[in-house]
Amino acid sequence: MAENKRSKLLEVRGLTMDFGGLRAIDSVDLDIFAGEIVALIGPNGAGKTTFFNCVTGIYEPTAGDVLIHPPGGVSRRINGMKPNRITALGMARTFQNIRLFPAMTVLENVMIGRHCRTATTIIDAILRSRRAVREERETVDQSYRLLEKVGLADSADEFARNLAYGAQRRLEIARALATDPFLLLLDEPAAGMNPQETSELDELIVRIRAEEQLAILLIEHDMKLVMNISDRIYVMEYGKEIAQGTPREIKENKKVIEAYLGEEVHA
Amino acid sequence: MDFQYLFELLCGGIVKGSIYALIALGYTMVYGIIQLINFAHGEVYMIGAFVAFIVAGVMTLSGYSGLTVLLLAAVVAVIYSAAYGYTLEKIAYRPLRNAPRLSPLISAIGASIFLMNYVQLAQTPDFLPFPELVPEFEFMAPIERYLSSADLVILIVTTLTMAALTVLIKYTRIGKAMRATQQDLVMARLVGINVDRVISATFIIGSVLAAIAGVLIASRTGQINAAIGFVAGIKAFTAAVLGGIGNVPGAVLGGLVLGIAETLGAGYISSAYEDVFAFALLVLILILRPAGLLGKAVKQKV
Amino acid sequence: MAHLKRSFGIGLWFMFLTLPLVVVRVNTLSQEVQWRWSNLLWVGVGAFAIAWFWQFSINRRAAGRASTVADKPSLAQRLADDPVLSRRVLLGAAAVAIVFPWLVSTGQNFYHVNVMVSALIFVVLGLGLNITVGLAGLLDLGYIAFFAVGAYTYALLSKNFDLGFWTCLPLGGLMGMLFGVILGFPILRLRGDYLAIVTLGFGAITKIVLENWDTLFGGAAGLANIPRPELFGLLLDGRQKSVYSYYIVLALVALTIFVTNRLKNSRIGHAWMALREDEIASVAMGVDMARTKLSAYALGAFWAGLVGVVFAAHNNFINPDSFTFMDSAMVLAMVVLGGMGSILGVIIAALALKLLPEYLRAFAEYRMLVFGAVMVLMMIFRPQGLISDTRRKYDYDGADGANGEGDHGGK
């Protein structure tokens, strides 16, 4: 992995997003290298989630470039690509306001993540062809393995809506991991969690990076979590990027402190 | 090119369109606040027309006639439509406020089917003639080819109604509360607006407009039937979408555009396919410009 | 006591509401006015009783929500979990279905067989729409149009090109599918409620075109003398023809169940359900929305087209009146009543909604009234339907997985 360490995975240049007359993101640059955990922080309404939506194809940015360099793959500009194509290219996300499939089982939720990595057609499914059976077997096994990883294997057959809040967040992570991403984007994974759950999440994120060999970009308000696990931090305010650096640099950055002064700093 | 014919069609289209606009307002206002296609709105319109028909029928058979009867029938119709609209919301929609999006829509379809069949069973499935209540105004004689007396009444009443609605929305307490709720329902509740009451009021206002439209159209076409609500409802919805759903001036514009397009299509191409033009317009607008003529494209929140 | 008072008030309110419509009947043609005051009493009593029960149910529903009872295993779930039992029930049902025509028909009287054929046709329609609405969550209010496509395809092909039933059967399905793709392609990116209205518009347009294009579709009179299904050139009498139709449509039902069941638990079925649950999350997880929706829409249309051919052949005659919005609504009611996505539920609901009005003549008149009310009540009190959809359980022990083919089906 060593030579890979500094290879760039995601490169965002001058990303800008307007809603009507409102500029939600104003030429933001961001890079993510292999194996990194990068945090994107900033006060509420700074444009962090919009940034995610632009990068993952939910919105088409007004200007700027989003470039990806998948390890061992072809570099591409992905602006305006459909979200499902971007996911297929290797970027997966979770949502700030949990978006599971409530009337499907926990296992099925994760299996959906495998959708873009499998190819069973309608005809295959009707005839239960060899490919359908084999892919189903693999999908179930891999999904189950991911559930074990996030500690939800025991609830595999329950409906997703019946899970506790923290468990739903972990299920979202498992579902995103099922798409085999090289970059995982987590939108406030610790929101609504108690300190105990947060510290478990802390471990989980670090473990995922190590075991799945991927990079992680996360939006988070919980500063303790951010400072603990991030290699680098980007700070946004009013749609602009106001600082970036290591956790230590960010802690001492005047602009950042100012930006947070009015805002309650979640400790 | 026969300009007289064209002008005749245009006038007919405007009259028809103003009726669509009145019904469309009900759709658009409800949609603006709770994002629900009130599928049964056409039925409320039909019930308004039917109640007016019953009142007018009883009165004419007892020997009264003229504009006073029409007015009385309209008042009773308005009261009843409002009551039905209010009850409809309470029973079929309120319990589903937080349900998945398709649930209230299916409930609305069910309510629509129920109301249509209720009137059919309680009254009759046949077409019945609506009493002629609008007298022939003499001063209309020279332009009667373009605009009949009934048409004139329609234009006057719809204009007045829309003016009243504008005043209501702009200047009254409930109108302000409605606008606030439309912008942000949760926020409106937080600042102390009784959202349930606003929603009820919206249904009542929409139903009143629909009842007025029902009485006007019934007295113009001179016949009535329990199924008129269905097609009128879809067309009015088309008008609302055309103008940009949730947008009040849009509904009026959409109604007029739809009325004119339909009459022109029927006049120049084929009257048998009149309804097809409306539906085709609906499909086209939804595909090409789902935000409507006056609507703004809204980004879905993620 | 408060309940009682409220119910009383509601009773009075409904008496007021229904006053003009159920009491007065004016006939402006014959110049008659009828006053039916007794009706008002019934409304008052009925509304009082219903209001009483309604408040009770709403409270119970609220209580049920609050305590979030773990989903109790339904009868269907228990059946599905027990392969031996479910197999027995299935075999029993199949046996009854197969001997049915011989039980109820005699040489001259085959009325019951004909009734059952119409009911089974609607079972196939219900199962087809179940794919579109129940599994993929695409509310289609013009579904019956695809049924019309199949029916007219057969009528026209047999009339103009002398093609037989068995040739036309797959062609009807394919035509339905083709129409589904052509219509679905532009509209499927619309939001759910807009989609419903557009499909409603398509349904209405189809009927208007059928009514007015006399030269091709026979106009309002429709097309007659459509040949019955042929059986190796054998001449069948009336009863035999009905029994033959019965078996054909029964086979179609079996095929639909088989295919839906396979698809439901497949990669594509999961993608449909995911889209139904949350579109944005689905696309973010890599599901191709346009393609997945289109497949659900087209597949639903396929079954309607297929069974439309059977309908035309069985009736000998078709006209636009069989393809109204009310028919679309009825199929939708079957899916809603049965339980979105639930195969067993939809079958039971379709049979109930078709057979009850047929055998309870008193009920027939009130049929659509009841359907409408049922749709509202189901959404409020039991949105999952009479028989809620069961989820398959997978075994995931890697070691067991080696003999993959085994019985994961849980059919």
mmCIF file of N, CA, C and O in Angstrom, chain A residues 58 83-84 87 93 95 99-105 107-108 111-113 115-116 118-120 122 125-128 133 136-137 140-141 144 156-157 159 161-162 175-176 179, chain C residues 71 258-259 262-263 265-268 270-274 276-278 280-290 292 295 391-398 401 404-405 408:
data_model
loop_
_atom_site.group_PDB
_atom_site.id
_atom_site.type_symbol
_atom_site.label_atom_id
_atom_site.label_comp_id
_atom_site.label_asym_id
_atom_site.label_seq_id
_atom_site.Cartn_x
_atom_site.Cartn_y
_atom_site.Cartn_z
ATOM 1 N N ILE A 58 -26.370 13.616 -7.039
ATOM 2 C CA ILE A 58 -27.777 13.940 -6.758
ATOM 3 C C ILE A 58 -28.093 15.305 -7.366
ATOM 4 O O ILE A 58 -29.161 15.509 -7.930
ATOM 5 N N PRO A 83 -26.418 9.434 -10.288
ATOM 6 C CA PRO A 83 -25.883 8.917 -9.020
ATOM 7 C C PRO A 83 -25.541 7.431 -9.095
ATOM 8 O O PRO A 83 -24.525 7.002 -8.540
ATOM 9 N N ASN A 84 -26.384 6.659 -9.788
ATOM 10 C CA ASN A 84 -26.112 5.223 -9.805
ATOM 11 C C ASN A 84 -24.834 4.900 -10.561
ATOM 12 O O ASN A 84 -24.112 3.966 -10.220
ATOM 13 N N THR A 87 -21.959 5.683 -8.214
ATOM 14 C CA THR A 87 -21.822 4.603 -7.243
ATOM 15 C C THR A 87 -21.127 3.406 -7.888
ATOM 16 O O THR A 87 -20.243 2.785 -7.291
ATOM 17 N N ARG A 93 -22.289 6.471 -0.398
ATOM 18 C CA ARG A 93 -22.561 7.459 0.635
ATOM 19 C C ARG A 93 -23.617 6.976 1.630
ATOM 20 O O ARG A 93 -24.331 6.018 1.383
ATOM 21 N N PHE A 95 -26.677 8.926 4.396
ATOM 22 C CA PHE A 95 -27.470 10.150 4.412
ATOM 23 C C PHE A 95 -27.585 10.704 5.822
ATOM 24 O O PHE A 95 -27.640 9.959 6.791
ATOM 25 N N ARG A 99 -31.823 7.185 5.339
ATOM 26 C CA ARG A 99 -32.702 6.778 4.240
ATOM 27 C C ARG A 99 -32.532 5.305 3.954
ATOM 28 O O ARG A 99 -31.947 4.909 2.962
ATOM 29 N N LEU A 100 -33.090 4.501 4.847
ATOM 30 C CA LEU A 100 -33.067 3.057 4.605
ATOM 31 C C LEU A 100 -34.319 2.676 3.833
ATOM 32 O O LEU A 100 -35.147 3.513 3.530
ATOM 33 N N PHE A 101 -34.437 1.383 3.523
ATOM 34 C CA PHE A 101 -35.656 0.886 2.904
ATOM 35 C C PHE A 101 -36.451 0.214 4.016
ATOM 36 O O PHE A 101 -36.250 -0.957 4.314
ATOM 37 N N PRO A 102 -37.372 0.958 4.640
ATOM 38 C CA PRO A 102 -37.934 0.517 5.923
ATOM 39 C C PRO A 102 -38.695 -0.804 5.861
ATOM 40 O O PRO A 102 -38.643 -1.572 6.817
ATOM 41 N N ALA A 103 -39.383 -1.076 4.749
ATOM 42 C CA ALA A 103 -40.190 -2.298 4.704
ATOM 43 C C ALA A 103 -39.415 -3.474 4.115
ATOM 44 O O ALA A 103 -39.996 -4.463 3.693
ATOM 45 N N MET A 104 -38.088 -3.359 4.034
ATOM 46 C CA MET A 104 -37.273 -4.498 3.603
ATOM 47 C C MET A 104 -36.446 -4.941 4.808
ATOM 48 O O MET A 104 -36.218 -4.158 5.727
ATOM 49 N N THR A 105 -35.998 -6.179 4.759
ATOM 50 C CA THR A 105 -35.240 -6.654 5.911
ATOM 51 C C THR A 105 -33.851 -6.018 5.918
ATOM 52 O O THR A 105 -33.402 -5.444 4.923
ATOM 53 N N LEU A 107 -31.018 -7.490 5.991
ATOM 54 C CA LEU A 107 -30.147 -8.136 5.014
ATOM 55 C C LEU A 107 -30.441 -7.634 3.602
ATOM 56 O O LEU A 107 -29.533 -7.328 2.835
ATOM 57 N N GLU A 108 -31.725 -7.513 3.276
ATOM 58 C CA GLU A 108 -32.094 -7.048 1.931
ATOM 59 C C GLU A 108 -31.586 -5.636 1.683
ATOM 60 O O GLU A 108 -31.196 -5.293 0.561
ATOM 61 N N MET A 111 -28.203 -6.066 0.620
ATOM 62 C CA MET A 111 -28.147 -6.725 -0.692
ATOM 63 C C MET A 111 -28.357 -5.729 -1.828
ATOM 64 O O MET A 111 -27.794 -5.879 -2.913
ATOM 65 N N ILE A 112 -29.181 -4.697 -1.579
ATOM 66 C CA ILE A 112 -29.378 -3.662 -2.594
ATOM 67 C C ILE A 112 -28.040 -3.028 -2.970
ATOM 68 O O ILE A 112 -27.789 -2.694 -4.126
ATOM 69 N N GLY A 113 -27.162 -2.889 -1.986
ATOM 70 C CA GLY A 113 -25.856 -2.325 -2.269
ATOM 71 C C GLY A 113 -25.083 -3.125 -3.309
ATOM 72 O O GLY A 113 -24.256 -2.596 -4.039
ATOM 73 N N HIS A 115 -26.368 -4.426 -5.871
ATOM 74 C CA HIS A 115 -27.079 -4.374 -7.152
ATOM 75 C C HIS A 115 -26.164 -4.027 -8.319
ATOM 76 O O HIS A 115 -26.176 -4.674 -9.357
ATOM 77 N N CYS A 116 -25.332 -3.020 -8.136
ATOM 78 C CA CYS A 116 -24.532 -2.565 -9.265
ATOM 79 C C CYS A 116 -23.304 -3.447 -9.483
ATOM 80 O O CYS A 116 -22.551 -3.232 -10.420
ATOM 81 N N THR A 118 -23.724 -6.842 -9.543
ATOM 82 C CA THR A 118 -24.251 -8.116 -10.028
ATOM 83 C C THR A 118 -24.969 -7.872 -11.344
ATOM 84 O O THR A 118 -25.230 -6.739 -11.712
ATOM 85 N N ALA A 119 -25.309 -8.952 -12.035
ATOM 86 C CA ALA A 119 -25.826 -8.775 -13.382
ATOM 87 C C ALA A 119 -27.015 -9.669 -13.694
ATOM 88 O O ALA A 119 -27.411 -9.797 -14.846
ATOM 89 N N THR A 120 -27.598 -10.288 -12.675
ATOM 90 C CA THR A 120 -28.735 -11.169 -12.927
ATOM 91 C C THR A 120 -29.850 -10.415 -13.651
ATOM 92 O O THR A 120 -30.292 -9.366 -13.191
ATOM 93 N N ILE A 122 -33.767 -10.242 -15.669
ATOM 94 C CA ILE A 122 -35.122 -10.732 -15.372
ATOM 95 C C ILE A 122 -35.253 -12.192 -15.810
ATOM 96 O O ILE A 122 -35.781 -13.027 -15.080
ATOM 97 N N ALA A 125 -33.554 -14.457 -13.491
ATOM 98 C CA ALA A 125 -34.269 -14.582 -12.229
ATOM 99 C C ALA A 125 -35.467 -15.516 -12.379
ATOM 100 O O ALA A 125 -35.752 -16.311 -11.490
ATOM 101 N N ILE A 126 -36.169 -15.398 -13.505
ATOM 102 C CA ILE A 126 -37.347 -16.253 -13.699
ATOM 103 C C ILE A 126 -36.928 -17.710 -13.831
ATOM 104 O O ILE A 126 -37.529 -18.605 -13.235
ATOM 105 N N LEU A 127 -35.869 -17.955 -14.587
ATOM 106 C CA LEU A 127 -35.441 -19.339 -14.826
ATOM 107 C C LEU A 127 -34.539 -19.859 -13.715
ATOM 108 O O LEU A 127 -34.194 -21.041 -13.707
ATOM 109 N N ARG A 128 -34.171 -19.002 -12.791
ATOM 110 C CA ARG A 128 -33.164 -19.331 -11.778
ATOM 111 C C ARG A 128 -31.942 -19.968 -12.438
ATOM 112 O O ARG A 128 -31.555 -21.094 -12.110
ATOM 113 N N VAL A 133 -28.413 -18.059 -9.384
ATOM 114 C CA VAL A 133 -28.241 -18.770 -8.118
ATOM 115 C C VAL A 133 -26.892 -18.425 -7.499
ATOM 116 O O VAL A 133 -26.793 -18.127 -6.307
ATOM 117 N N GLU A 136 -26.761 -14.828 -6.276
ATOM 118 C CA GLU A 136 -27.564 -14.646 -5.071
ATOM 119 C C GLU A 136 -26.796 -15.147 -3.852
ATOM 120 O O GLU A 136 -26.735 -14.507 -2.811
ATOM 121 N N ARG A 137 -26.195 -16.334 -4.031
ATOM 122 C CA ARG A 137 -25.399 -16.917 -2.951
ATOM 123 C C ARG A 137 -24.305 -15.942 -2.506
ATOM 124 O O ARG A 137 -24.138 -15.648 -1.341
ATOM 125 N N VAL A 140 -25.725 -12.791 -0.781
ATOM 126 C CA VAL A 140 -26.165 -13.040 0.590
ATOM 127 C C VAL A 140 -24.952 -13.166 1.506
ATOM 128 O O VAL A 140 -24.897 -12.557 2.575
ATOM 129 N N ASP A 141 -23.963 -13.934 1.063
ATOM 130 C CA ASP A 141 -22.799 -14.144 1.925
ATOM 131 C C ASP A 141 -22.043 -12.845 2.191
ATOM 132 O O ASP A 141 -21.676 -12.545 3.324
ATOM 133 N N TYR A 144 -24.027 -10.580 4.437
ATOM 134 C CA TYR A 144 -24.021 -11.062 5.806
ATOM 135 C C TYR A 144 -22.690 -10.738 6.489
ATOM 136 O O TYR A 144 -22.642 -10.325 7.646
ATOM 137 N N ALA A 156 -30.467 -9.640 11.047
ATOM 138 C CA ALA A 156 -30.521 -9.697 9.585
ATOM 139 C C ALA A 156 -31.932 -9.817 9.032
ATOM 140 O O ALA A 156 -32.254 -9.224 8.006
ATOM 141 N N ASP A 157 -32.805 -10.589 9.697
ATOM 142 C CA ASP A 157 -34.134 -10.817 9.140
ATOM 143 C C ASP A 157 -35.192 -9.853 9.651
ATOM 144 O O ASP A 157 -36.364 -9.983 9.331
ATOM 145 N N PHE A 159 -37.155 -6.191 9.981
ATOM 146 C CA PHE A 159 -37.400 -5.058 9.101
ATOM 147 C C PHE A 159 -36.505 -3.896 9.528
ATOM 148 O O PHE A 159 -36.310 -3.649 10.716
ATOM 149 N N ARG A 161 -37.019 -0.864 9.573
ATOM 150 C CA ARG A 161 -37.688 0.190 10.347
ATOM 151 C C ARG A 161 -37.714 -0.136 11.832
ATOM 152 O O ARG A 161 -37.944 0.743 12.652
ATOM 153 N N ASN A 162 -37.519 -1.415 12.178
ATOM 154 C CA ASN A 162 -37.590 -1.780 13.587
ATOM 155 C C ASN A 162 -36.265 -1.648 14.321
ATOM 156 O O ASN A 162 -36.183 -1.930 15.503
ATOM 157 N N ARG A 175 -24.622 -0.885 4.074
ATOM 158 C CA ARG A 175 -25.234 -0.859 2.749
ATOM 159 C C ARG A 175 -24.327 -0.137 1.754
ATOM 160 O O ARG A 175 -24.147 -0.573 0.621
ATOM 161 N N ALA A 176 -23.730 0.959 2.204
ATOM 162 C CA ALA A 176 -22.822 1.682 1.321
ATOM 163 C C ALA A 176 -21.581 0.848 1.022
ATOM 164 O O ALA A 176 -21.091 0.814 -0.111
ATOM 165 N N THR A 179 -21.447 -1.708 -1.908
ATOM 166 C CA THR A 179 -21.228 -1.330 -3.300
ATOM 167 C C THR A 179 -19.754 -1.370 -3.682
ATOM 168 O O THR A 179 -19.400 -0.916 -4.762
ATOM 169 N N ASP C 71 -43.670 -6.613 14.681
ATOM 170 C CA ASP C 71 -44.622 -7.127 13.708
ATOM 171 C C ASP C 71 -44.935 -8.585 14.004
ATOM 172 O O ASP C 71 -44.065 -9.440 13.924
ATOM 173 N N PHE C 258 -45.904 -17.937 -10.477
ATOM 174 C CA PHE C 258 -44.546 -18.466 -10.536
ATOM 175 C C PHE C 258 -43.544 -17.358 -10.846
ATOM 176 O O PHE C 258 -42.549 -17.164 -10.134
ATOM 177 N N VAL C 259 -43.827 -16.600 -11.897
ATOM 178 C CA VAL C 259 -42.880 -15.570 -12.335
ATOM 179 C C VAL C 259 -42.760 -14.456 -11.294
ATOM 180 O O VAL C 259 -41.655 -14.053 -10.922
ATOM 181 N N ARG C 262 -40.718 -15.635 -8.361
ATOM 182 C CA ARG C 262 -39.280 -15.687 -8.649
ATOM 183 C C ARG C 262 -38.669 -14.292 -8.668
ATOM 184 O O ARG C 262 -37.608 -14.045 -8.105
ATOM 185 N N LEU C 263 -39.400 -13.370 -9.327
ATOM 186 C CA LEU C 263 -38.843 -12.029 -9.481
ATOM 187 C C LEU C 263 -38.790 -11.269 -8.158
ATOM 188 O O LEU C 263 -37.845 -10.543 -7.885
ATOM 189 N N ASN C 265 -38.161 -12.028 -5.186
ATOM 190 C CA ASN C 265 -37.009 -12.240 -4.317
ATOM 191 C C ASN C 265 -35.692 -12.216 -5.074
ATOM 192 O O ASN C 265 -34.699 -12.734 -4.608
ATOM 193 N N SER C 266 -35.718 -11.627 -6.263
ATOM 194 C CA SER C 266 -34.481 -11.603 -7.048
ATOM 195 C C SER C 266 -33.823 -10.241 -6.937
ATOM 196 O O SER C 266 -34.329 -9.330 -6.283
ATOM 197 N N ARG C 267 -32.696 -10.126 -7.607
ATOM 198 C CA ARG C 267 -31.973 -8.851 -7.650
ATOM 199 C C ARG C 267 -32.890 -7.747 -8.149
ATOM 200 O O ARG C 267 -32.953 -6.657 -7.578
ATOM 201 N N ILE C 268 -33.646 -8.045 -9.213
ATOM 202 C CA ILE C 268 -34.488 -7.010 -9.813
ATOM 203 C C ILE C 268 -35.671 -6.673 -8.899
ATOM 204 O O ILE C 268 -36.044 -5.515 -8.738
ATOM 205 N N HIS C 270 -35.742 -6.872 -5.646
ATOM 206 C CA HIS C 270 -35.249 -6.049 -4.547
ATOM 207 C C HIS C 270 -35.071 -4.601 -5.003
ATOM 208 O O HIS C 270 -35.383 -3.668 -4.258
ATOM 209 N N ALA C 271 -34.599 -4.432 -6.223
ATOM 210 C CA ALA C 271 -34.406 -3.073 -6.727
ATOM 211 C C ALA C 271 -35.758 -2.362 -6.860
ATOM 212 O O ALA C 271 -35.879 -1.179 -6.534
ATOM 213 N N TRP C 272 -36.779 -3.094 -7.319
ATOM 214 C CA TRP C 272 -38.124 -2.490 -7.403
ATOM 215 C C TRP C 272 -38.576 -1.997 -6.038
ATOM 216 O O TRP C 272 -39.035 -0.882 -5.887
ATOM 217 N N MET C 273 -38.435 -2.894 -5.068
ATOM 218 C CA MET C 273 -38.916 -2.533 -3.739
ATOM 219 C C MET C 273 -38.122 -1.359 -3.175
ATOM 220 O O MET C 273 -38.678 -0.477 -2.526
ATOM 221 N N ALA C 274 -36.821 -1.366 -3.430
ATOM 222 C CA ALA C 274 -36.000 -0.266 -2.923
ATOM 223 C C ALA C 274 -36.480 1.055 -3.519
ATOM 224 O O ALA C 274 -36.602 2.059 -2.813
ATOM 225 N N ARG C 276 -39.454 1.704 -4.515
ATOM 226 C CA ARG C 276 -40.734 2.007 -3.880
ATOM 227 C C ARG C 276 -40.506 2.678 -2.527
ATOM 228 O O ARG C 276 -41.188 3.624 -2.168
ATOM 229 N N GLU C 277 -39.511 2.187 -1.811
ATOM 230 C CA GLU C 277 -39.285 2.693 -0.459
ATOM 231 C C GLU C 277 -38.612 4.056 -0.471
ATOM 232 O O GLU C 277 -38.958 4.923 0.322
ATOM 233 N N ASP C 278 -37.618 4.253 -1.309
ATOM 234 C CA ASP C 278 -36.877 5.506 -1.293
ATOM 235 C C ASP C 278 -36.064 5.638 -2.576
ATOM 236 O O ASP C 278 -35.046 4.986 -2.750
ATOM 237 N N ILE C 280 -34.271 8.147 -3.856
ATOM 238 C CA ILE C 280 -32.938 8.759 -3.808
ATOM 239 C C ILE C 280 -31.922 7.794 -3.215
ATOM 240 O O ILE C 280 -30.819 7.625 -3.742
ATOM 241 N N ALA C 281 -32.340 7.126 -2.131
ATOM 242 C CA ALA C 281 -31.412 6.155 -1.554
ATOM 243 C C ALA C 281 -31.114 5.054 -2.567
ATOM 244 O O ALA C 281 -29.980 4.588 -2.668
ATOM 245 N N SER C 282 -32.095 4.653 -3.355
ATOM 246 C CA SER C 282 -31.866 3.578 -4.320
ATOM 247 C C SER C 282 -30.836 3.968 -5.362
ATOM 248 O O SER C 282 -29.918 3.205 -5.643
ATOM 249 N N VAL C 283 -31.011 5.160 -5.947
ATOM 250 C CA VAL C 283 -30.043 5.530 -6.978
ATOM 251 C C VAL C 283 -28.664 5.736 -6.357
ATOM 252 O O VAL C 283 -27.654 5.397 -6.963
ATOM 253 N N ALA C 284 -28.640 6.240 -5.135
ATOM 254 C CA ALA C 284 -27.339 6.416 -4.482
ATOM 255 C C ALA C 284 -26.685 5.064 -4.207
ATOM 256 O O ALA C 284 -25.471 4.987 -4.052
ATOM 257 N N MET C 285 -27.476 4.007 -4.131
ATOM 258 C CA MET C 285 -26.902 2.679 -3.925
ATOM 259 C C MET C 285 -26.649 1.970 -5.251
ATOM 260 O O MET C 285 -26.381 0.778 -5.286
ATOM 261 N N GLY C 286 -26.793 2.668 -6.344
ATOM 262 C CA GLY C 286 -26.404 2.084 -7.613
ATOM 263 C C GLY C 286 -27.524 1.493 -8.438
ATOM 264 O O GLY C 286 -27.270 0.830 -9.436
ATOM 265 N N VAL C 287 -28.779 1.717 -8.047
ATOM 266 C CA VAL C 287 -29.891 1.195 -8.843
ATOM 267 C C VAL C 287 -30.190 2.176 -9.980
ATOM 268 O O VAL C 287 -30.333 3.370 -9.739
ATOM 269 N N ASP C 288 -30.262 1.656 -11.181
ATOM 270 C CA ASP C 288 -30.569 2.490 -12.336
ATOM 271 C C ASP C 288 -32.074 2.728 -12.350
ATOM 272 O O ASP C 288 -32.853 1.840 -12.667
ATOM 273 N N MET C 289 -32.475 3.949 -11.984
ATOM 274 C CA MET C 289 -33.889 4.202 -11.759
ATOM 275 C C MET C 289 -34.713 4.030 -13.032
ATOM 276 O O MET C 289 -35.721 3.329 -13.033
ATOM 277 N N ALA C 290 -34.280 4.671 -14.115
ATOM 278 C CA ALA C 290 -35.078 4.649 -15.341
ATOM 279 C C ALA C 290 -35.300 3.209 -15.796
ATOM 280 O O ALA C 290 -36.417 2.782 -16.059
ATOM 281 N N THR C 292 -34.940 0.343 -14.157
ATOM 282 C CA THR C 292 -35.650 -0.520 -13.217
ATOM 283 C C THR C 292 -37.143 -0.225 -13.213
ATOM 284 O O THR C 292 -37.970 -1.132 -13.220
ATOM 285 N N SER C 295 -38.722 -1.532 -16.381
ATOM 286 C CA SER C 295 -38.931 -2.979 -16.408
ATOM 287 C C SER C 295 -40.169 -3.349 -15.612
ATOM 288 O O SER C 295 -40.955 -4.205 -16.034
ATOM 289 N N ARG C 391 -41.521 -11.360 3.817
ATOM 290 C CA ARG C 391 -40.150 -11.265 3.334
ATOM 291 C C ARG C 391 -39.486 -12.626 3.474
ATOM 292 O O ARG C 391 -39.639 -13.313 4.468
ATOM 293 N N ARG C 392 -38.758 -12.950 2.458
ATOM 294 C CA ARG C 392 -38.071 -14.219 2.485
ATOM 295 C C ARG C 392 -36.875 -14.144 3.424
ATOM 296 O O ARG C 392 -36.243 -13.108 3.550
ATOM 297 N N LYS C 393 -36.595 -15.255 4.083
ATOM 298 C CA LYS C 393 -35.392 -15.307 4.912
ATOM 299 C C LYS C 393 -34.322 -16.085 4.152
ATOM 300 O O LYS C 393 -34.614 -17.048 3.458
ATOM 301 N N TYR C 394 -33.119 -15.627 4.282
ATOM 302 C CA TYR C 394 -32.022 -16.309 3.606
ATOM 303 C C TYR C 394 -31.175 -17.016 4.654
ATOM 304 O O TYR C 394 -31.008 -16.505 5.753
ATOM 305 N N ASP C 395 -30.624 -18.167 4.321
ATOM 306 C CA ASP C 395 -29.631 -18.718 5.241
ATOM 307 C C ASP C 395 -28.260 -18.310 4.732
ATOM 308 O O ASP C 395 -28.016 -18.231 3.536
ATOM 309 N N TYR C 396 -27.390 -18.004 5.665
ATOM 310 C CA TYR C 396 -26.135 -17.411 5.203
ATOM 311 C C TYR C 396 -24.926 -18.089 5.772
ATOM 312 O O TYR C 396 -23.862 -17.542 5.784
ATOM 313 N N ASP C 397 -25.112 -19.264 6.300
ATOM 314 C CA ASP C 397 -23.911 -19.943 6.755
ATOM 315 C C ASP C 397 -23.111 -20.358 5.525
ATOM 316 O O ASP C 397 -23.590 -21.095 4.689
ATOM 317 N N GLY C 398 -21.894 -19.876 5.422
ATOM 318 C CA GLY C 398 -21.094 -20.133 4.239
ATOM 319 C C GLY C 398 -20.992 -21.605 3.918
ATOM 320 O O GLY C 398 -21.054 -22.022 2.760
ATOM 321 N N GLY C 401 -24.011 -22.918 2.301
ATOM 322 C CA GLY C 401 -24.181 -22.301 1.002
ATOM 323 C C GLY C 401 -23.586 -23.114 -0.127
ATOM 324 O O GLY C 401 -23.920 -22.902 -1.284
ATOM 325 N N GLY C 404 -25.722 -24.836 -2.953
ATOM 326 C CA GLY C 404 -26.547 -23.667 -3.243
ATOM 327 C C GLY C 404 -27.963 -23.924 -3.725
ATOM 328 O O GLY C 404 -28.882 -23.272 -3.233
ATOM 329 N N GLU C 405 -28.173 -24.847 -4.621
ATOM 330 C CA GLU C 405 -29.464 -24.982 -5.304
ATOM 331 C C GLU C 405 -30.613 -25.164 -4.321
ATOM 332 O O GLU C 405 -31.676 -24.617 -4.519
ATOM 333 N N HIS C 408 -34.043 -22.530 -1.023
ATOM 334 C CA HIS C 408 -34.050 -21.186 -0.474
ATOM 335 C C HIS C 408 -35.362 -20.510 -0.797
ATOM 336 O O HIS C 408 -35.601 -19.409 -0.391
#
